[in-house]
PDB file of C-alpha atoms (C1' of nucleotides) in Angstrom:
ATOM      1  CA  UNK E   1      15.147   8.067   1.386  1.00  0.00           C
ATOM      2  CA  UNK E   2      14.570   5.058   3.318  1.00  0.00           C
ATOM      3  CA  UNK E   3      10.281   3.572   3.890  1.00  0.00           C
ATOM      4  CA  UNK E   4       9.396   2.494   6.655  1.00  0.00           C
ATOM      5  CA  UNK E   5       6.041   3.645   7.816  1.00  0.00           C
ATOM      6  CA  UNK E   6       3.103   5.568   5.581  1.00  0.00           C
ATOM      7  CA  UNK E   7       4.306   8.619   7.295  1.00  0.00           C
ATOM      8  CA  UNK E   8       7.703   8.850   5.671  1.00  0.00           C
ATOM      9  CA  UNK E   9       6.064   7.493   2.182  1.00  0.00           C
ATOM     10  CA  UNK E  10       3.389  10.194   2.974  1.00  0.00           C
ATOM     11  CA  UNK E  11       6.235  12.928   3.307  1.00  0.00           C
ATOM     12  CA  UNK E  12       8.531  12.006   0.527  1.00  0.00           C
ATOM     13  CA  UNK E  13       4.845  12.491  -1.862  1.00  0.00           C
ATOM     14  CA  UNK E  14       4.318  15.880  -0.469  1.00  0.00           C
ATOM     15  CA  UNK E  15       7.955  16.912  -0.924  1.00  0.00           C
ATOM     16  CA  UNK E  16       7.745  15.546  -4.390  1.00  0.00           C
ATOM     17  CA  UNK E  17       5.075  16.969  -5.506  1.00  0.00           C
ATOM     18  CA  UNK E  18       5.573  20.545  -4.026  1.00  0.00           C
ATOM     19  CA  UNK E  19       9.049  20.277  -5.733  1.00  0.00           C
ATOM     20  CA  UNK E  20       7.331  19.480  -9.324  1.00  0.00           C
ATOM     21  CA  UNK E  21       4.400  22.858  -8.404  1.00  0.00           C
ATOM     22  CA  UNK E  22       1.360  20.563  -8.298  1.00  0.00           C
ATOM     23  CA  UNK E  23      -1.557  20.695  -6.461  1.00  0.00           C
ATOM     24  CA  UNK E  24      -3.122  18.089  -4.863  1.00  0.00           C
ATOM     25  CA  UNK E  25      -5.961  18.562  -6.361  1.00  0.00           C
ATOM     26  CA  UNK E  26      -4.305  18.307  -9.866  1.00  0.00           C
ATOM     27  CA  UNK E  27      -2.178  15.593  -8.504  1.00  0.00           C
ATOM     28  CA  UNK E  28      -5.086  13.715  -7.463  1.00  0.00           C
ATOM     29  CA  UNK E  29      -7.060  14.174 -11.504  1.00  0.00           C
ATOM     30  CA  UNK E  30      -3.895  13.115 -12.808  1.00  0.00           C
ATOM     31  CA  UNK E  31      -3.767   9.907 -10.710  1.00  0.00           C
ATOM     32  CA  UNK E  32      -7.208   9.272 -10.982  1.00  0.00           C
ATOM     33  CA  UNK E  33      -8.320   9.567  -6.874  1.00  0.00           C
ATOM     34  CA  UNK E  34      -9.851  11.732  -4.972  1.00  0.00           C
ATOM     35  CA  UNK E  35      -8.568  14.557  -3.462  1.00  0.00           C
ATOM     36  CA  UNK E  36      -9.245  14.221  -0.031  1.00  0.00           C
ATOM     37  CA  UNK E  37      -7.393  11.033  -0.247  1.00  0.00           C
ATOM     38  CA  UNK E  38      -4.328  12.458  -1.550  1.00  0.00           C
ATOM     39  CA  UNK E  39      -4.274  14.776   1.696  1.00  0.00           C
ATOM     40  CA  UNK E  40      -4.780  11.526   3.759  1.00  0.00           C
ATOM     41  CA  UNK E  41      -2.425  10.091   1.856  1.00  0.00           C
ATOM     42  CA  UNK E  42      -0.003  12.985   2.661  1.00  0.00           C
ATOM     43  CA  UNK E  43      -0.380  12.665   6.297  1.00  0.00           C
ATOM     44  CA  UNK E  44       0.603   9.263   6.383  1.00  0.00           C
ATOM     45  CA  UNK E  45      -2.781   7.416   6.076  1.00  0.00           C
ATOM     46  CA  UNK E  46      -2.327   4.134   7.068  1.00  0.00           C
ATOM     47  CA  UNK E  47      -4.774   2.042   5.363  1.00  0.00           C
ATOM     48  CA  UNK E  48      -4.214   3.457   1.808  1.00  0.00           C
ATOM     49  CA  UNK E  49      -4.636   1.038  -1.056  1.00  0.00           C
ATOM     50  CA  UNK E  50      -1.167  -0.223  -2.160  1.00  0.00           C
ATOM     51  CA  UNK E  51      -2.303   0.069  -5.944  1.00  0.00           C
ATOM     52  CA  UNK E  52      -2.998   3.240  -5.518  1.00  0.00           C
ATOM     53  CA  UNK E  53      -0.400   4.741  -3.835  1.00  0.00           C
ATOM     54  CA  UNK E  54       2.035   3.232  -6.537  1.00  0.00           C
ATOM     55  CA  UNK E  55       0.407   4.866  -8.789  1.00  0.00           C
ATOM     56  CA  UNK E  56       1.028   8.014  -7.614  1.00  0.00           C
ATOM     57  CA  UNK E  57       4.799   7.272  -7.131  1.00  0.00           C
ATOM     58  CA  UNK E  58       4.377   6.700 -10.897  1.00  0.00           C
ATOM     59  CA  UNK E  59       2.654   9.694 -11.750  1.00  0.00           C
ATOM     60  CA  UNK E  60       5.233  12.269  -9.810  1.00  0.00           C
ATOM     61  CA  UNK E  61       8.005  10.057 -11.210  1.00  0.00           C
ATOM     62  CA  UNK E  62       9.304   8.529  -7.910  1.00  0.00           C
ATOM     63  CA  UNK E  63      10.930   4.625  -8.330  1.00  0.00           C
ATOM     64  CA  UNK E  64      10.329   2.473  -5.606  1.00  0.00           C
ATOM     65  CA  UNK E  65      12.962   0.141  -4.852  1.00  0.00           C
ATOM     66  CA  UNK E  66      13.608  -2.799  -2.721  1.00  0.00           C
ATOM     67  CA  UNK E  67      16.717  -5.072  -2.113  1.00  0.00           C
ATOM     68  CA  UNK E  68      18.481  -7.279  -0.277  1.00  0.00           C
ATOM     69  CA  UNK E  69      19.120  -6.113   3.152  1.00  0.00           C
ATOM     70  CA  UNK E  70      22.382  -4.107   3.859  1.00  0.00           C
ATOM     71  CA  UNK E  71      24.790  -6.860   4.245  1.00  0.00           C
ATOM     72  CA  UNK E  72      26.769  -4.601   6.495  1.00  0.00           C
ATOM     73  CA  UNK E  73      29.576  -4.192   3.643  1.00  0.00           C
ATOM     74  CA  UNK E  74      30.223  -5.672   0.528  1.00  0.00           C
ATOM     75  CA  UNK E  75      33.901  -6.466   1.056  1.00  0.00           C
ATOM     76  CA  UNK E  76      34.942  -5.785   4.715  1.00  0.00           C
ATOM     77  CA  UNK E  77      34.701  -1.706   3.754  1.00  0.00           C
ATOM     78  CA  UNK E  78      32.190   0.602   5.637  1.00  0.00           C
ATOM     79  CA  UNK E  79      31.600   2.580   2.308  1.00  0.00           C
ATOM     80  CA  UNK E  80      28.123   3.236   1.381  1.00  0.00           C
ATOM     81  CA  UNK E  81      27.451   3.170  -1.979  1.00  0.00           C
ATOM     82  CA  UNK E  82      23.997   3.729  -1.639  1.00  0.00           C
ATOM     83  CA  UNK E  83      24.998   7.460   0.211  1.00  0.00           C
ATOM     84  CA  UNK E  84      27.557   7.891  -2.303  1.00  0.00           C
ATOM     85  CA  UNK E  85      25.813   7.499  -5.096  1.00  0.00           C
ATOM     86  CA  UNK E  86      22.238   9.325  -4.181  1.00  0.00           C
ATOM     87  CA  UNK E  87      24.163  12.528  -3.191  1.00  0.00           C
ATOM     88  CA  UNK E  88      26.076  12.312  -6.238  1.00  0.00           C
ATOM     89  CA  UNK E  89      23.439  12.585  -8.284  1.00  0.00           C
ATOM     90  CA  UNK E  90      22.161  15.089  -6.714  1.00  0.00           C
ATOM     91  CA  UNK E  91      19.090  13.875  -4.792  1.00  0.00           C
ATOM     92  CA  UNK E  92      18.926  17.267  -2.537  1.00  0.00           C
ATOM     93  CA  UNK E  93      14.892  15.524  -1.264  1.00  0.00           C
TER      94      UNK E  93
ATOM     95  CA  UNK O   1      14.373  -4.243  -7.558  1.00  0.00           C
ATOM     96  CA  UNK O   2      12.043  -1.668  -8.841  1.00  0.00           C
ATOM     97  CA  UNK O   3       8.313  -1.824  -7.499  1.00  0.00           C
ATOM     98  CA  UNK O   4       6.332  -0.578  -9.874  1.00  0.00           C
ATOM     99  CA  UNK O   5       3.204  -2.802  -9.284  1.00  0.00           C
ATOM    100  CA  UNK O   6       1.592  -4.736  -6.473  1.00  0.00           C
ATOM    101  CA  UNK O   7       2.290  -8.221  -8.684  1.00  0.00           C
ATOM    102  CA  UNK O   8       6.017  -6.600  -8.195  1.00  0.00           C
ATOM    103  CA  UNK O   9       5.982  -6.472  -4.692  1.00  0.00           C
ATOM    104  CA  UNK O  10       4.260  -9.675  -4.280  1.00  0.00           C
ATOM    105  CA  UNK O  11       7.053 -11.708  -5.824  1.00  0.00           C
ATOM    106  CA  UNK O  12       9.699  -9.766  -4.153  1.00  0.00           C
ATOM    107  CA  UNK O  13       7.842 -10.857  -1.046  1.00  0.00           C
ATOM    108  CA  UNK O  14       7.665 -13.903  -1.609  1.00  0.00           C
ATOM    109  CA  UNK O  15      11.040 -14.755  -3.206  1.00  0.00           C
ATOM    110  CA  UNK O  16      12.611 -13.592   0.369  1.00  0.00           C
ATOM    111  CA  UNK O  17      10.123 -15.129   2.303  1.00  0.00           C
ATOM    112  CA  UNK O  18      11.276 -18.192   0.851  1.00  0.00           C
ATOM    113  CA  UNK O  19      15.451 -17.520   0.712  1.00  0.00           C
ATOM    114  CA  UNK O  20      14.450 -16.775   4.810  1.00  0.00           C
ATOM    115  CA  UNK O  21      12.943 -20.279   4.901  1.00  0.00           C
ATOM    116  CA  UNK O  22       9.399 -18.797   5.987  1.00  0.00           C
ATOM    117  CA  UNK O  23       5.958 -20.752   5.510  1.00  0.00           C
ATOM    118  CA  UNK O  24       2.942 -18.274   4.693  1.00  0.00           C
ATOM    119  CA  UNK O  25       1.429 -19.071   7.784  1.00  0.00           C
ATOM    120  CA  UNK O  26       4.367 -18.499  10.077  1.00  0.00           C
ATOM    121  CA  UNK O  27       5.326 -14.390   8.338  1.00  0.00           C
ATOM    122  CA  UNK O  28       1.402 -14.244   8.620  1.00  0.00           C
ATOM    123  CA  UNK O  29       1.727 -14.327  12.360  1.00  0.00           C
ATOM    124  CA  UNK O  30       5.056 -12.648  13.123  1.00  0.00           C
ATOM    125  CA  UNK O  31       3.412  -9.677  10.786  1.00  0.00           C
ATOM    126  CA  UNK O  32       0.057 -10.273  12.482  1.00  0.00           C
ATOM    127  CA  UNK O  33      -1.951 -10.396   9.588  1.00  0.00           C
ATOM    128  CA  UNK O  34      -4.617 -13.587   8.160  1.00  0.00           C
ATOM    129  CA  UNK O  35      -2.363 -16.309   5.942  1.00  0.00           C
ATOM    130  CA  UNK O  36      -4.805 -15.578   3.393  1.00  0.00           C
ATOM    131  CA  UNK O  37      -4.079 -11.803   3.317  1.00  0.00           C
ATOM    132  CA  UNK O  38      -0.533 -13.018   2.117  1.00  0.00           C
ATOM    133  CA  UNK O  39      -1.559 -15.312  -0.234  1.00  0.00           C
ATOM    134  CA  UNK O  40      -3.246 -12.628  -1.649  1.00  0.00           C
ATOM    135  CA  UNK O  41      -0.262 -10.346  -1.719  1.00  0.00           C
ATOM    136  CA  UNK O  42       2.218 -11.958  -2.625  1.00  0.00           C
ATOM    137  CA  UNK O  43      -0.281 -12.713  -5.768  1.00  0.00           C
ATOM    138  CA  UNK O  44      -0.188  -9.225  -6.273  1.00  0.00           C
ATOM    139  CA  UNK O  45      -3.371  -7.700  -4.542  1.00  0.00           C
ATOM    140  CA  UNK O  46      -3.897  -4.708  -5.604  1.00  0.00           C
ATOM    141  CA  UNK O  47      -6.205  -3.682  -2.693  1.00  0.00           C
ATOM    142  CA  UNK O  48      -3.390  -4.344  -0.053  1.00  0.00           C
ATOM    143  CA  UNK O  49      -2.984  -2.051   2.996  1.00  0.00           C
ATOM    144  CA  UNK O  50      -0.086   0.291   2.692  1.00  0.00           C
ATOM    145  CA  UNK O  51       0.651  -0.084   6.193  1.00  0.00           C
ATOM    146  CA  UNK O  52       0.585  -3.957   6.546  1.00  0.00           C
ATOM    147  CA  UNK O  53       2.503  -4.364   3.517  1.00  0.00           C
ATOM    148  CA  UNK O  54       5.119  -2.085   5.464  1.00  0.00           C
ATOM    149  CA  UNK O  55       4.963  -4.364   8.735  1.00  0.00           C
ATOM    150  CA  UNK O  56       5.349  -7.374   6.139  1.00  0.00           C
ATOM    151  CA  UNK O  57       8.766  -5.731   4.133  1.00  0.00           C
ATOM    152  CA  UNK O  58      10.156  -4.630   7.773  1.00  0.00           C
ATOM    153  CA  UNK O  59       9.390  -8.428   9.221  1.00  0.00           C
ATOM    154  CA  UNK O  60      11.500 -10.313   6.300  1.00  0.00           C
ATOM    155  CA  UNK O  61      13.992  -7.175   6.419  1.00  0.00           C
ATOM    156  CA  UNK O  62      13.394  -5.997   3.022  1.00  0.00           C
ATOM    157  CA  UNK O  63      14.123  -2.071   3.252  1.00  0.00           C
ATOM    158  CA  UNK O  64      11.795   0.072   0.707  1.00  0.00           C
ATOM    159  CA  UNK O  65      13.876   2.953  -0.482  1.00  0.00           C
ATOM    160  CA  UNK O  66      12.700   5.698  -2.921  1.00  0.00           C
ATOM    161  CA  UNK O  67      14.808   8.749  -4.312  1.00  0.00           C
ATOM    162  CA  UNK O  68      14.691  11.378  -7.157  1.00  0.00           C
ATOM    163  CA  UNK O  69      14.131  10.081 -10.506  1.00  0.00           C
ATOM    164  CA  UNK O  70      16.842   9.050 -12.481  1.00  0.00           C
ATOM    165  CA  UNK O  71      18.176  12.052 -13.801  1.00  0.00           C
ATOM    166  CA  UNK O  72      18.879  10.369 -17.156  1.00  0.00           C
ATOM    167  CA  UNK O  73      22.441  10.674 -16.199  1.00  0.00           C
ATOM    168  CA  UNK O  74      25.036  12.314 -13.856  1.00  0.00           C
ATOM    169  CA  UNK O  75      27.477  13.408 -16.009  1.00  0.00           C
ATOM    170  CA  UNK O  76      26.680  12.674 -19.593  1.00  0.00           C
ATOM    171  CA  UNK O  77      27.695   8.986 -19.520  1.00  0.00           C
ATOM    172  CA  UNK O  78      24.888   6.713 -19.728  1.00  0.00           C
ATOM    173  CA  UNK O  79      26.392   3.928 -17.003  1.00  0.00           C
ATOM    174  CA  UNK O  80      23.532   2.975 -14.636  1.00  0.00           C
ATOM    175  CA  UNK O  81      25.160   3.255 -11.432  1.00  0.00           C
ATOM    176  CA  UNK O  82      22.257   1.501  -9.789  1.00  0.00           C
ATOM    177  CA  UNK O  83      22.382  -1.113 -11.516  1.00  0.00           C
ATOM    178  CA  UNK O  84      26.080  -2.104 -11.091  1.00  0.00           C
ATOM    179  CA  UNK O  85      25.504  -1.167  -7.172  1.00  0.00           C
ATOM    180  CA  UNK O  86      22.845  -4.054  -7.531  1.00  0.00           C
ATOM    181  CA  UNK O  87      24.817  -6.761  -9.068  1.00  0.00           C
ATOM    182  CA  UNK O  88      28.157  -5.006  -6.858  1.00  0.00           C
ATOM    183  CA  UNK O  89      26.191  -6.527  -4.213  1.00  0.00           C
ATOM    184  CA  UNK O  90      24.947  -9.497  -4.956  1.00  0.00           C
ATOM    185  CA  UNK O  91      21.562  -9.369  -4.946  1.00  0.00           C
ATOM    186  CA  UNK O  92      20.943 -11.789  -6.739  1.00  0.00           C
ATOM    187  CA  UNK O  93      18.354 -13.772  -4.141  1.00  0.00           C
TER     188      UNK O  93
ATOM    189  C1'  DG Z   1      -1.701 -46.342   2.805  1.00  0.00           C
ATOM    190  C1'  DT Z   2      -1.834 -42.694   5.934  1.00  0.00           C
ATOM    191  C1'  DA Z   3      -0.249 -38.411   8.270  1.00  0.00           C
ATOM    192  C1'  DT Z   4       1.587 -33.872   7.993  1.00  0.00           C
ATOM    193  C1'  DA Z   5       2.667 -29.546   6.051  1.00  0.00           C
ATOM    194  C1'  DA Z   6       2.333 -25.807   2.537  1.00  0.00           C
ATOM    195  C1'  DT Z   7      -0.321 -23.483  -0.676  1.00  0.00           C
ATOM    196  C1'  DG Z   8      -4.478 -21.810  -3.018  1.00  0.00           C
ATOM    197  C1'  DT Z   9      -9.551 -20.998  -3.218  1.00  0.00           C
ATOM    198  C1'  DC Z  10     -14.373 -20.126  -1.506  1.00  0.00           C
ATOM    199  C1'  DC Z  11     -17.423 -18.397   2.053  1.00  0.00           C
ATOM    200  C1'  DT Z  12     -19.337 -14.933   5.605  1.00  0.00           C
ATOM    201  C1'  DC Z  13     -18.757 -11.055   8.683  1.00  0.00           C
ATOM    202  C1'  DG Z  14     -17.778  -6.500  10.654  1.00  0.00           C
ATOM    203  C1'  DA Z  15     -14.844  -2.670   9.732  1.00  0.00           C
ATOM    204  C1'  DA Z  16     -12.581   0.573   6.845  1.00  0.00           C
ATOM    205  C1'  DC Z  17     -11.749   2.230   2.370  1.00  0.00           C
ATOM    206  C1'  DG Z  18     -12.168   5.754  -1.558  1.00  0.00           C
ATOM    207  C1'  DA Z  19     -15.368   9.064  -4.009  1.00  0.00           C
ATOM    208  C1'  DC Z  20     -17.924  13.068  -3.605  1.00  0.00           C
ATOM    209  C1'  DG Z  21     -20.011  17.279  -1.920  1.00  0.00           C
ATOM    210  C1'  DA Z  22     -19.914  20.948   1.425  1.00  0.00           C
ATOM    211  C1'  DC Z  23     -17.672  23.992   4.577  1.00  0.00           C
ATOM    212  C1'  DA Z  24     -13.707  26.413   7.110  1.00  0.00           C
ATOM    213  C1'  DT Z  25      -9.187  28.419   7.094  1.00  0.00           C
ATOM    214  C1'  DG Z  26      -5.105  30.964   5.322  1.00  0.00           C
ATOM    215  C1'  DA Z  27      -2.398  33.166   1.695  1.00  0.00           C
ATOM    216  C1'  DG Z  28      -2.256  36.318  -2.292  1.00  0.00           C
ATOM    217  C1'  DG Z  29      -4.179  39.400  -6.018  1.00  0.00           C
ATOM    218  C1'  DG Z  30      -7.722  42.397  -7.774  1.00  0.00           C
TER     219       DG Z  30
ATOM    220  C1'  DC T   1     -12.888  44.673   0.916  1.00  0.00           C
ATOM    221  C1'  DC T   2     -13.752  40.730  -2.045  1.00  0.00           C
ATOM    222  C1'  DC T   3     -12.223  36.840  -4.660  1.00  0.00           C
ATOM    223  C1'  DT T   4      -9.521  32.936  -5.876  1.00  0.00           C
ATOM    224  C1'  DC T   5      -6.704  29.032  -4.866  1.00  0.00           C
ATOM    225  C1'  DA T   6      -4.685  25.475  -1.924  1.00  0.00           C
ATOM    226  C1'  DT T   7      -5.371  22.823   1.966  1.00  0.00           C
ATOM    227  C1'  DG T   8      -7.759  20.335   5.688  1.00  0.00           C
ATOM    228  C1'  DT T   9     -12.041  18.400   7.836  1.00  0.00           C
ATOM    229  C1'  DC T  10     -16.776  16.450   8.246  1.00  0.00           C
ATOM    230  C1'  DG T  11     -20.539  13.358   6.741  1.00  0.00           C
ATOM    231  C1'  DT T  12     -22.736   9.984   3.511  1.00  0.00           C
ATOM    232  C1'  DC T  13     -22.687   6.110   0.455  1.00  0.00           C
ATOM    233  C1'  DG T  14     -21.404   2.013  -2.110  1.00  0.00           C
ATOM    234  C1'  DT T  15     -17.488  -0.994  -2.418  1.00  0.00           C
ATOM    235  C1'  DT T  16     -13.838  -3.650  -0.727  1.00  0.00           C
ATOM    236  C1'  DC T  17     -10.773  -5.010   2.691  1.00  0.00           C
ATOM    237  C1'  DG T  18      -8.806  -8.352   6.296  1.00  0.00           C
ATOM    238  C1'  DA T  19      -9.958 -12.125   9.624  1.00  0.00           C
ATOM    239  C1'  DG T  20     -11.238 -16.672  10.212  1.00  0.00           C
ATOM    240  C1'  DG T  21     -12.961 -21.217   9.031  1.00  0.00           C
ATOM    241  C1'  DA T  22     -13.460 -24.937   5.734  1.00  0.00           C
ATOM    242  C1'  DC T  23     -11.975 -27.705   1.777  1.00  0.00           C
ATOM    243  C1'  DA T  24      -8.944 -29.289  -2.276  1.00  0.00           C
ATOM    244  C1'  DT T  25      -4.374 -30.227  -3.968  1.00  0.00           C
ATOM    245  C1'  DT T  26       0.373 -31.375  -3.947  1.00  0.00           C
ATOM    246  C1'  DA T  27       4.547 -32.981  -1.879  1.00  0.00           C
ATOM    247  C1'  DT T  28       7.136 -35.036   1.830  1.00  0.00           C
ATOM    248  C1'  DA T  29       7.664 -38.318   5.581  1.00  0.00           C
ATOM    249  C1'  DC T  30       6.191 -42.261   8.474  1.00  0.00           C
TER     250       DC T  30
END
DNA sequence: GTATAATGTCCTCGAACGACGACATGAGGG
DNA sequence: CCCTCATGTCGTCGTTCGAGGACATTATAC
């Protein structure tokens, strides 16, 4: 899943952590914030810490990854790797 | 790369800021935010806004992607498919 | 030697953050 | 019915953020 606004990072949290049975309240002890914020957090707050939130990508297991932009194609093929490779592994999200 | 750390995201930052031939001062204004603010940053502020950070990484066209966990493996090899996608494609900046 | 640009640091200021407690709602279980 | 849990919202408080200006340093060019 692609980042590009709090919204979607908010999302992809709440998905995550619904899909590992946590609460946000225990999700929030474990991380070390409060809850509220994890619930603002959720909702896409905007001005969330960056420290923080990458420590709750940590703490429900989530890498974070950044690269070059897509070049359009490695070699002159349309494949996407990328697709080919996250459903392969299974990433229902 | 993996972001695992503001310092992380900093230096990604800043390594493609650079390779795009950027000054701090001018990706300060296209993102709208104070040259110091990316000093800071790219230095691995901890404090950072989530949602600047996101105007900065969508202004030097650095997509932030973020899936399931590694599943250890797909099959029961151990070959780390992401990584060979990474070098596969150069991204070496 | 003197400009010019890029980067890093220090300062103040108003605004927003995150923590915490309290309360309301909705879903289940006793 | 009552009770518990999960979630969302409101208000308060101390802390920190981001903006902007000023100055030092280094490197490049005139």
């Amino acid at each position: 899943m692609f980042i590009r606004t709090p919204a979607d990072l908010g999302a992809a949290i709440r998905d995550r952590r619904k899909s590992l049975g946590l609460s946000q309240s225990e999700l929030a002890k474990r991380v070390g914030v409060g809850r509220q914020w994890l619930v603002a957090v959720e909702h896409g707050k905007p001005g969330a810490e960056l420290a923080l939130v990458l420590r709750v990508l940590d703490a429900i297991n989530m890498p974070l990854m950044t690269g070059a932009p897509p070049p359009a194609a490695i070699g002159a093929s349309d494949i996407n790797l990328d697709a080919i490779i996250a459903s392969a592994r299974g990433d229902a999200s």
